[in-house]
Coordinates of C-alpha atoms in Angstrom, one line a residue:
X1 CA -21.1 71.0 79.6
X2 CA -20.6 70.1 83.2
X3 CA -22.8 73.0 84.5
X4 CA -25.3 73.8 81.8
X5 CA -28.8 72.6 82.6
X6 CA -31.0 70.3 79.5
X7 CA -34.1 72.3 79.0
X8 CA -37.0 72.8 76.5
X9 CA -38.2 76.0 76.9
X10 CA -38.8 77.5 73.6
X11 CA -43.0 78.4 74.3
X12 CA -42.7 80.1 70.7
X13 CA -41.0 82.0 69.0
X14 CA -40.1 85.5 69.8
X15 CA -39.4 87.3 73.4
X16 CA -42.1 86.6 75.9
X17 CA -44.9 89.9 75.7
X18 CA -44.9 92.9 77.6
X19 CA -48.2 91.7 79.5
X20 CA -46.4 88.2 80.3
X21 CA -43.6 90.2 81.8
X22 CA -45.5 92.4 83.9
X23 CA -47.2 90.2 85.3
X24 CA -44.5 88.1 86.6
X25 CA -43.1 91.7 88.0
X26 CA -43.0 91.5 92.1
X27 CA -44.0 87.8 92.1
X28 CA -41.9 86.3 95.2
X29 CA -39.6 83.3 94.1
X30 CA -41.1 81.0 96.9
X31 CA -43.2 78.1 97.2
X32 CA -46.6 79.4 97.5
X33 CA -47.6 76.3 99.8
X34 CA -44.9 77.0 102.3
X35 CA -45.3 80.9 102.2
X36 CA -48.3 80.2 104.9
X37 CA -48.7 81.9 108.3
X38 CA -49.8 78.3 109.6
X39 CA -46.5 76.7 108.8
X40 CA -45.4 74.6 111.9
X41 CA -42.2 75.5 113.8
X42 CA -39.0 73.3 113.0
X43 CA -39.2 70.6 115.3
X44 CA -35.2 69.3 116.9
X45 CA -32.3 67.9 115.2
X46 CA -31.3 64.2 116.5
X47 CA -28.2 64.4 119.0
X48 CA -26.9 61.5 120.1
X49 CA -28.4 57.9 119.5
X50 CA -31.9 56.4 119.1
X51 CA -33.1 52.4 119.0
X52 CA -36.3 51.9 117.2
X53 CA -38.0 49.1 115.3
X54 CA -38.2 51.4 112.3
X55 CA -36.7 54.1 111.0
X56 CA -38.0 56.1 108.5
X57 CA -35.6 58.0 106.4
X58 CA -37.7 61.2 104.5
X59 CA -40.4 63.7 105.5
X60 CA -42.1 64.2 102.6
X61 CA -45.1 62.2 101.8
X62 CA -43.6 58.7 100.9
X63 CA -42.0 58.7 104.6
X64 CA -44.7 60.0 106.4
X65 CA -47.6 57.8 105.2
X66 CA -45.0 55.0 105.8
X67 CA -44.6 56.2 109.4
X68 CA -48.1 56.6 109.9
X69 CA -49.4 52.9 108.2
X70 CA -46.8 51.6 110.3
X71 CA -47.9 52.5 113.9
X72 CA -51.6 51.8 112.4
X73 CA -50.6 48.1 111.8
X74 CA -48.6 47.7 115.1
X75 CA -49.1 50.7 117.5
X76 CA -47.0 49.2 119.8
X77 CA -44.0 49.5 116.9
X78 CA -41.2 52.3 117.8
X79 CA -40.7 54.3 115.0
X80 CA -38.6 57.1 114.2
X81 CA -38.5 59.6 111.4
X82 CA -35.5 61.6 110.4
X83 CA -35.7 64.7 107.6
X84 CA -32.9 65.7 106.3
X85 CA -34.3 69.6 106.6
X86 CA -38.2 70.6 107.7
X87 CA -41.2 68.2 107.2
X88 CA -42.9 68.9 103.8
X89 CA -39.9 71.2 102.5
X90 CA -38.8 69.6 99.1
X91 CA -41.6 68.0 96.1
X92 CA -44.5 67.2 99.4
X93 CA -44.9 70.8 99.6
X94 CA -44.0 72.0 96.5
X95 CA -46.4 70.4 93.7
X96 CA -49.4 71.1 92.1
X97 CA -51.7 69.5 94.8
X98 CA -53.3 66.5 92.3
X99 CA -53.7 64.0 94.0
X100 CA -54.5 60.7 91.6
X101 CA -55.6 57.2 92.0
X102 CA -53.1 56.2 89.2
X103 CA -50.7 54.5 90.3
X104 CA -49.1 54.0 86.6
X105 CA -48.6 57.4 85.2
X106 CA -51.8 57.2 83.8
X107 CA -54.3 54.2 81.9
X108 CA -52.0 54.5 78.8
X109 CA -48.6 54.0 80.6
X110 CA -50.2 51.4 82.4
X111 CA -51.7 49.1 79.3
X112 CA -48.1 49.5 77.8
X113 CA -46.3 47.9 80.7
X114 CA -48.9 45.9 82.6
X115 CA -51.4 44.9 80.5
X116 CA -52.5 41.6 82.2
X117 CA -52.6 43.4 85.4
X118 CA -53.9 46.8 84.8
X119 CA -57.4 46.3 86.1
X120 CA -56.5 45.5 89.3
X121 CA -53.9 48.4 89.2
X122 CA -56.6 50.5 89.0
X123 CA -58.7 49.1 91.4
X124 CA -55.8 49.1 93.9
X125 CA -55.3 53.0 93.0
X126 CA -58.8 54.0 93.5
X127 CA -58.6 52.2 96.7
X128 CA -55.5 54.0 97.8
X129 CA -57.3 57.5 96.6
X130 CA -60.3 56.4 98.8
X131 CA -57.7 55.4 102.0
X132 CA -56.3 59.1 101.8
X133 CA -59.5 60.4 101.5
X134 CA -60.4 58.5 104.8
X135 CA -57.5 59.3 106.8
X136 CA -58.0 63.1 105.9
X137 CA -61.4 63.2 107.5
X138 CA -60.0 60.5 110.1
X139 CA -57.2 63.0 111.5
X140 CA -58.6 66.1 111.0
X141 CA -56.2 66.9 108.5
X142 CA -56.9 70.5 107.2
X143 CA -55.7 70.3 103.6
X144 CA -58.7 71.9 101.4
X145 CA -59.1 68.4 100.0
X146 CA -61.7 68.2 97.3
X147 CA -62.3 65.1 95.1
X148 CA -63.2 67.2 92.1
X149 CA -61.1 65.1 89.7
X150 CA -59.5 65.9 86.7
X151 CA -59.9 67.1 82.8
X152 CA -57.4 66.3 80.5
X153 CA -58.1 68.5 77.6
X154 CA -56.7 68.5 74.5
X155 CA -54.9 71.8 72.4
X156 CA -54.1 70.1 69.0
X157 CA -56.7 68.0 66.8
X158 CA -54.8 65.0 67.0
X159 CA -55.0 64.7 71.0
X160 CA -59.2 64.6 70.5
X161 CA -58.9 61.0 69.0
X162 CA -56.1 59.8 72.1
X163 CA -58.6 61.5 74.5
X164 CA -61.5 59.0 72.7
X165 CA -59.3 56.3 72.8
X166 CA -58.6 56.9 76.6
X167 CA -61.9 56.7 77.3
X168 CA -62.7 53.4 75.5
X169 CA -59.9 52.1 77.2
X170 CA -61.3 53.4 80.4
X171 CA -64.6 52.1 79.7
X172 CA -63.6 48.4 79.0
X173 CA -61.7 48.2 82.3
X174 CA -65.3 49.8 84.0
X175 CA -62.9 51.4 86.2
X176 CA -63.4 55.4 87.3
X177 CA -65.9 57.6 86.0
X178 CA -64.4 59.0 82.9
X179 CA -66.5 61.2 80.5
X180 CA -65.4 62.2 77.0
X181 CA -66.2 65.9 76.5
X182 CA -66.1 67.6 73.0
X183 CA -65.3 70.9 72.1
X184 CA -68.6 72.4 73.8
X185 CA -68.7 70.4 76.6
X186 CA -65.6 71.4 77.8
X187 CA -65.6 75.0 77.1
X188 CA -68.7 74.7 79.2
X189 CA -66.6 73.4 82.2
X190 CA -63.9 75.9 81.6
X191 CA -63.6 78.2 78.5
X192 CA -60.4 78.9 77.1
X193 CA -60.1 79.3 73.2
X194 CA -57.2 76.7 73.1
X195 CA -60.0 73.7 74.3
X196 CA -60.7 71.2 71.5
X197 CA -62.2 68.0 73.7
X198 CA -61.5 67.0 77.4
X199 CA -61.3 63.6 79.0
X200 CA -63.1 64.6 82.5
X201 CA -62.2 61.6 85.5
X202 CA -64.6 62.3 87.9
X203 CA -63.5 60.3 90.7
X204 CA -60.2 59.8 90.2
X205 CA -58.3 62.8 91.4
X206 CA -58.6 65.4 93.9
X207 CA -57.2 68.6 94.2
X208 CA -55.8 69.8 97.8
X209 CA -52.8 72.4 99.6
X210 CA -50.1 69.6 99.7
X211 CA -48.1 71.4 102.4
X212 CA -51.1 71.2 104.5
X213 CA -51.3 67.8 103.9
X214 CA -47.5 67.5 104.8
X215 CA -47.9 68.9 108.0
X216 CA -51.2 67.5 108.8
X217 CA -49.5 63.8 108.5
X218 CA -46.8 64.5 110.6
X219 CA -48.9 65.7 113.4
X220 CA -50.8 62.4 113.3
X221 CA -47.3 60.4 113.2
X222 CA -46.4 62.6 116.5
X223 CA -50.0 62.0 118.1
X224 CA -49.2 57.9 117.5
X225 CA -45.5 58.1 119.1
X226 CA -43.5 58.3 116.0
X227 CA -40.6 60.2 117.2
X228 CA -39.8 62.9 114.3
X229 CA -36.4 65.4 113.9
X230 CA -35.8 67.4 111.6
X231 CA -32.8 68.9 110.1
X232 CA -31.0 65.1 110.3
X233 CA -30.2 64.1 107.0
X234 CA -28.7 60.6 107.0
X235 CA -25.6 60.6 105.9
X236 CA -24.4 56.8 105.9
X237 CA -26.3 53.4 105.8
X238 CA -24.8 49.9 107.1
X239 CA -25.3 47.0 108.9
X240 CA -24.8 46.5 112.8
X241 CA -25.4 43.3 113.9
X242 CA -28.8 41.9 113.6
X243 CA -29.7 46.1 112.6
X244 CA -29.0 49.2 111.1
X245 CA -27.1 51.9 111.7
X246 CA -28.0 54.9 110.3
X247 CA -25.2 58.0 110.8
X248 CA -26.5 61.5 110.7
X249 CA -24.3 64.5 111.6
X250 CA -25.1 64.4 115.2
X251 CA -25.9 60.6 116.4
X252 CA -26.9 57.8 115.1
X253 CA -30.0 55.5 114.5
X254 CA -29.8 51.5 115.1
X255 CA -33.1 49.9 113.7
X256 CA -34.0 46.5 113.4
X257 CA -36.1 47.8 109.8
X258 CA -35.3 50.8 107.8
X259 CA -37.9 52.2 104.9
X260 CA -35.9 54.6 102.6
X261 CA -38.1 57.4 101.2
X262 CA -35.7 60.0 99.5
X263 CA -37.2 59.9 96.3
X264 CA -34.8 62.7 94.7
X265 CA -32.0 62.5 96.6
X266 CA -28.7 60.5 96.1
X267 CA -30.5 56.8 97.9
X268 CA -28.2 55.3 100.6
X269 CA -28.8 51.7 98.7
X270 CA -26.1 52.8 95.9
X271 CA -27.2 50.3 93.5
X272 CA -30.6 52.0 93.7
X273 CA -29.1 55.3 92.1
X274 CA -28.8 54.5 88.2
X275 CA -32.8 54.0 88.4
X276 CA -33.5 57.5 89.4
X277 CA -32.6 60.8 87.6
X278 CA -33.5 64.3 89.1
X279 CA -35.3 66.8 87.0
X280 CA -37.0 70.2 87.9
X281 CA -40.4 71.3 87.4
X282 CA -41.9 75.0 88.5
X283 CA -44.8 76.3 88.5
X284 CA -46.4 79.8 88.5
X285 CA -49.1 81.5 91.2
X286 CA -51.5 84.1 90.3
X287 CA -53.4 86.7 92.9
X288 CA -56.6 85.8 93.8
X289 CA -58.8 86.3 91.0
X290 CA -62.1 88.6 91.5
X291 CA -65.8 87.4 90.5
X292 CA -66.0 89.3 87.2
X293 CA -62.2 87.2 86.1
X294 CA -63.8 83.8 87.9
X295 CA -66.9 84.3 85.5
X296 CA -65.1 84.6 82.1
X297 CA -63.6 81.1 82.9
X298 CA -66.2 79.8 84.5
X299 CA -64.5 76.7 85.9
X300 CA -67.6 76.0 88.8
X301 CA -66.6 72.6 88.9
X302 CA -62.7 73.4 90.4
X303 CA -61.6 70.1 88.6
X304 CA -58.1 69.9 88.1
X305 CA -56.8 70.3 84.6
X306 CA -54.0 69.1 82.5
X307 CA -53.2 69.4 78.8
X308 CA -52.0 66.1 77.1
X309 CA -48.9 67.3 75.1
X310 CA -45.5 65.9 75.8
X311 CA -44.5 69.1 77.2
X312 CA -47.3 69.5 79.3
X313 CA -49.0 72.3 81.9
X314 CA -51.2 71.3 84.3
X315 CA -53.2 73.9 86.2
X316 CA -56.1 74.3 89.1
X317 CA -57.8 76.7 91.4
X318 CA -57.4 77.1 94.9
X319 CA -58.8 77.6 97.9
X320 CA -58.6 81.0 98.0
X321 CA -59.4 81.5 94.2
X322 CA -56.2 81.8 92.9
X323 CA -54.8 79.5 89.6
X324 CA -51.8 77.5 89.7
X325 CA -50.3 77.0 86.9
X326 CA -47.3 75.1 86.4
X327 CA -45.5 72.2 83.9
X328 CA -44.1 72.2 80.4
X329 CA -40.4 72.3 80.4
X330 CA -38.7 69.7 82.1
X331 CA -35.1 70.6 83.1
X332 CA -31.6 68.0 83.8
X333 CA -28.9 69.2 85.3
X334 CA -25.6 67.6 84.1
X335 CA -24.6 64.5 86.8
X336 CA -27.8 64.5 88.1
X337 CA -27.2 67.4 90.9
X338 CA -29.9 68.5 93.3
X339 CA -29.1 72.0 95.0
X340 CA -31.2 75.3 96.2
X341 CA -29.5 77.4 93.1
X342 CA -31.2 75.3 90.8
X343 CA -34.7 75.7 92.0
X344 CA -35.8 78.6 90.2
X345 CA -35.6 79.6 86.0
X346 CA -36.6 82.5 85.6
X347 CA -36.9 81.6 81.2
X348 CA -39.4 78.9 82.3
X349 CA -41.3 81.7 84.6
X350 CA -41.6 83.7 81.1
X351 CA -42.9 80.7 79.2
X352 CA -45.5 79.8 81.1
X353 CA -46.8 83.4 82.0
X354 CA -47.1 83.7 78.2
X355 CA -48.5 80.2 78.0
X356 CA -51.1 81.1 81.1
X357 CA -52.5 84.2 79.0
X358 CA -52.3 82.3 75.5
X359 CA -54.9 79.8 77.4
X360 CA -56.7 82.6 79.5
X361 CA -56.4 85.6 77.2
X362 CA -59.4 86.9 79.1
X363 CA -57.2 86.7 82.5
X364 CA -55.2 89.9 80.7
X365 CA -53.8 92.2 83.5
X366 CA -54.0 89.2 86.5
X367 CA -50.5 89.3 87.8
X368 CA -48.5 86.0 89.8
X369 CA -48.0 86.5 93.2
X370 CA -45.4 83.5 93.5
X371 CA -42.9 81.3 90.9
X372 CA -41.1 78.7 92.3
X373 CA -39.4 75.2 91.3
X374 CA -37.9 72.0 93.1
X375 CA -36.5 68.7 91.9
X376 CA -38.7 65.6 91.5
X377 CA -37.5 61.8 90.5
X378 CA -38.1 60.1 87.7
X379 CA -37.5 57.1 86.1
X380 CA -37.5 55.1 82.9
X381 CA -41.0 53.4 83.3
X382 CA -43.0 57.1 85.1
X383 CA -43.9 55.2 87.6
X384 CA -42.7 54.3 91.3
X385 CA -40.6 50.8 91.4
X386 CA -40.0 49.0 94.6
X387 CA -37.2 46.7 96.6
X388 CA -35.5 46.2 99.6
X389 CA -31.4 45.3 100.2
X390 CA -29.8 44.6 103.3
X391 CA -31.4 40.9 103.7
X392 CA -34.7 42.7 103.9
X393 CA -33.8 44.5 107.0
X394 CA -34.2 48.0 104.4
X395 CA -36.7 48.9 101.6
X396 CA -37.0 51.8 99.3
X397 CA -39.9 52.6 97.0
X398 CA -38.6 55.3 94.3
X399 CA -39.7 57.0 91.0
X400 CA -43.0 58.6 91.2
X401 CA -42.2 60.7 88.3
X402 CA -44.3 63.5 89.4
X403 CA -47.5 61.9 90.8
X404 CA -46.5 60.9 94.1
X405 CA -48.9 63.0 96.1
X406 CA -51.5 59.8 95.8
X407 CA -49.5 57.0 94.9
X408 CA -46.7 57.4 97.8
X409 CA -49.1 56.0 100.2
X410 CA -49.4 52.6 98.1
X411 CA -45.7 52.8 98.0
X412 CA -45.3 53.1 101.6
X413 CA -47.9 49.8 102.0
X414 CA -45.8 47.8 99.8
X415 CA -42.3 48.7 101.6
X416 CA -44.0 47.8 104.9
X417 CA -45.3 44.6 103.4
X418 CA -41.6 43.9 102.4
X419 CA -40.2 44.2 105.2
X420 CA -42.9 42.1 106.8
X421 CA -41.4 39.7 104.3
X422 CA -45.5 39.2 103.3
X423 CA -46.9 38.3 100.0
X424 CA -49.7 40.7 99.3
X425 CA -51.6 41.9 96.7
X426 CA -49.8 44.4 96.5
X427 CA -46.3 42.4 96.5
X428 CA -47.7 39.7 94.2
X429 CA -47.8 42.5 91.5
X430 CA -45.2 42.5 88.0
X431 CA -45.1 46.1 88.6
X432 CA -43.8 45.9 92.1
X433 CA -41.7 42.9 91.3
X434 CA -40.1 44.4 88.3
X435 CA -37.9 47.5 88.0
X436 CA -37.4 50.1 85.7
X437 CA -34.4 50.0 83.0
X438 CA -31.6 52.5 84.5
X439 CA -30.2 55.3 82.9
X440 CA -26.9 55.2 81.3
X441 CA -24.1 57.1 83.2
X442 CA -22.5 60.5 82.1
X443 CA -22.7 62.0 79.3
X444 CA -24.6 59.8 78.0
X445 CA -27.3 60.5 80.3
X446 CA -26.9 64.0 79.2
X447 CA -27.3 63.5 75.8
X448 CA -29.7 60.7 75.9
X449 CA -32.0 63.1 77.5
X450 CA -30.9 65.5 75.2
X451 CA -32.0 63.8 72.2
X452 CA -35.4 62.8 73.6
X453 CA -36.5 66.6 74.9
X454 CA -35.9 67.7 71.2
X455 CA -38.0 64.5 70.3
X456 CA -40.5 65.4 72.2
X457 CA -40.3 68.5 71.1
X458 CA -40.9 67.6 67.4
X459 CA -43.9 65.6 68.1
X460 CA -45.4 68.1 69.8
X461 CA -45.4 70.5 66.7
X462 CA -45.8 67.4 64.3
X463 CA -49.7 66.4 65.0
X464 CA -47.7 63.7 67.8
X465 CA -46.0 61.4 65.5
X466 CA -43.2 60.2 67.5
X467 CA -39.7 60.0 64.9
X468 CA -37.7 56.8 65.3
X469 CA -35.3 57.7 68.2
X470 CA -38.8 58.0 70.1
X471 CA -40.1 54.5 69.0
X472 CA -36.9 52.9 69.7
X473 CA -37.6 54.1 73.0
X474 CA -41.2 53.0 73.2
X475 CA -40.0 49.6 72.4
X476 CA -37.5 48.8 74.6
X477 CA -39.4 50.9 77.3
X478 CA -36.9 53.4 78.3
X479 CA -38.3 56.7 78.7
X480 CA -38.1 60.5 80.0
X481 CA -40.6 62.5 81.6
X482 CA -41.8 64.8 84.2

């Protein structure tokens, strides 16, 4: 047991097609993202010791936006930022590039955990969406950002009626601008066969080359003075004095204030680490498509899409015309392990080619260029949870479940507002106050995640209805997603 992976990744019965296989034939098992001529050189490893007001443990997006806020609300602040390999290398430059003002996994997540509050979640997350935007344009950030939104469509007859209910949730909150599309309407935005409905947000999402974005924040962080190294992964966390100590391999880092952003990896706060579980997602690249193959999905309005089935794909075109294509299984690796082997699956590159051309059967004969994977955290709740140890000399903001491209910069606001020791609106929330129930330890982990993929998995081909192990886990709020 010890070193099988957990996995749904059935797609169907039957062996993949011969057309799904050749087209996954010479695709390079690399990021797309980072496979880019503009990549930035590694910048040096710490050696020796460093002093700084903060330190800033992560370079992916929840550490960098931290850096960056920070020296934009006290540019005088000395802050450091120490990656444990290159800037952007892990789930920042790996993901599908949607970046959404939902900070709670989504409206329906949200009105089950936060009812009372969930307006002004979404106001704050619109915000947040609209502060990215800003800084984007601000620091001439180079991303391909376009605030296209996103259209949740539905595959199965019973998702049309959640996809109305969404939207008359939506509408009585007034937030966003959320449009329910029926069967014609959303062929007309993008035709696949599989379309029933859609749920288009307009506002609320937009698409962009989250690498680029990666390296665009940490150029701003260096133009501000934030002292950044690279390939200095922190090893050990404890008190010295009034500060922090931070041991990497090489030196050491004494801060009066540390922020924690290592989402995925094993936290240096070990009481943090129950909260958090590891899972992998991948995700599938195709060549650039030609006019003719852009045409016969039409797709003019480049919105982001995603399908609203447990086991989900989401999917969006790119700068340079090409469809990602990723999602559906969600893989756990006994204990909880994050390593390099585990990155790619080559089963879950064969379900979702034959997926992709199940959706696009007029696509026949495109071919993937790139198939990759990576580890993301998750938690009970989907959504990020907050805190700080130490005396409040150290926070950590965790969890983001897979849609931490947007809602890691409202994360890194709140840890900075905790270590101010300031009550915000931010802080004042039930969702930052609160945390997420943990997961149980080994093997029940195992097997509690287990039991709910092949829940999930029945719902799916049931017309959703959720069997009891499912609502015992709606009720006590203890969930498992990617």
């Amino acid at each position: 047991m010890a070193t099988d992976a957990m996995t749904r990744s059935s797609g169907g019965a039957g062996a993949p097609t011969p057309s799904a296989l050749k087209a996954l034939a010479g695709a390079a098992y690399r990021p797309y993202w980072l496979d880019d001529p503009g990549r930035p050189g590694p910048r040096p490893a710490l050696v020796g010791e460093e002093r700084c007001d903060l330190l800033v443990v992560g370079g992916g997006y929840s550490g960098l936006w931290t850096a960056l806020i920070a020296k934009e609300r006290d540019p005088d602040r000395e802050v450091v930022l120490v990656e444990g390999q290159e800037i952007g290398w892990a789930a920042s430059g790996r993901n599908g590039g949607f970046c959404a003002a939902s900070l709670t996994h989504g409206l329906g997540n949200g009105a089950a955990r936060w009812p009372d509050e969930l307006a002004e979640l979404e106001r704050l997350g619109h915000g947040n969406l609209d502060a990215i935007e800003s800084a984007v344009e601000r620091y001439g950030i180079d991303c391909d950002f376009e605030r296209t939104g996103e259209i949740d469509v539905a595959t199965e007859p019973y998702q049309v009626a959640e996809l109305r209910e969404a939207a008359r949730l939506a509408a009585g909150l007034g937030v966003g601008e959320q449009e329910f599309l029926d069967r014609d309407a959303v062929r007309a935005q993008v035709d696949s066969p599989t379309f029933l409905a859609g749920l288009w947000d307009r506002r609320g999402v937009a698409m962009l080359h989250p690498a680029k974005l990666a390296w665009g924040l940490a150029r701003a962080c260096a133009e501000l003075g934030v002292r950044i190294y690279e390939h200095t992964p922190a090893e050990r966390l404890a008190s010295a004095g009034a500060a922090m100590a931070v041991r990497t391999p090489f030196g050491q880092v004494r801060a009066r204030q540390v922020a924690l952003a290592t989402n995925a990896f094993p936290a240096l706060v070990r009481r943090v680490r129950p909260y958090i579980t590891p899972v992998y997602d991948h995700a599938l690249m195709t060549e650039p498509l030609n006019q003719e193959q852009l045409d016969a999905i039409g797709w003019r309005g480049r919105q982001g899409l995603s399908d609203t089935a447990n086991h989900f794909h989401y999917f969006r075109l790119t700068a340079d015309q090409r469809i990602l294509w990723g999602g559906y299984d969600i893989i756990y690796r006994y204990g909880g392990r994050v390593r390099a082997e585990y990155d790619h699956h080559p089963a879950t590159y064969r379900t979702l080619a034959e997926h992709f051309f199940r959706c696009f059967p007029q696509l026949e004969g495109v071919r993937f260029s790139h198939a990759w994977g990576g580890a993301i955290d998750t938690c009970s709740r989907f959504s990020a949870f907050f805190g700080s140890a130490h005396g409040g000399r150290v926070a950590y903001a965790l969890g983001y479940t897979g849609l931490g491209v947007g809602a890691t910069r409202f994360g890194a606001e709140v840890m900075l507002d905790l270590l101010a020791g300031e009550r915000t609106e931010r802080t004042r929330l039930e969702m930052v106050r609160s945390k997420p129930l943990p997961f149980p330890p080994e093997p029940v982990r195992w097997a509690g995640i287990g039991i709910t993929q092949w829940s999930m998995t029945r719902a799916d081909a049931n017309g959703g209805r959720r069997n009891l192990w499912l609502r015992a886990m709606d009720k006590v709020g203890l969930g498992f997603d990617s």
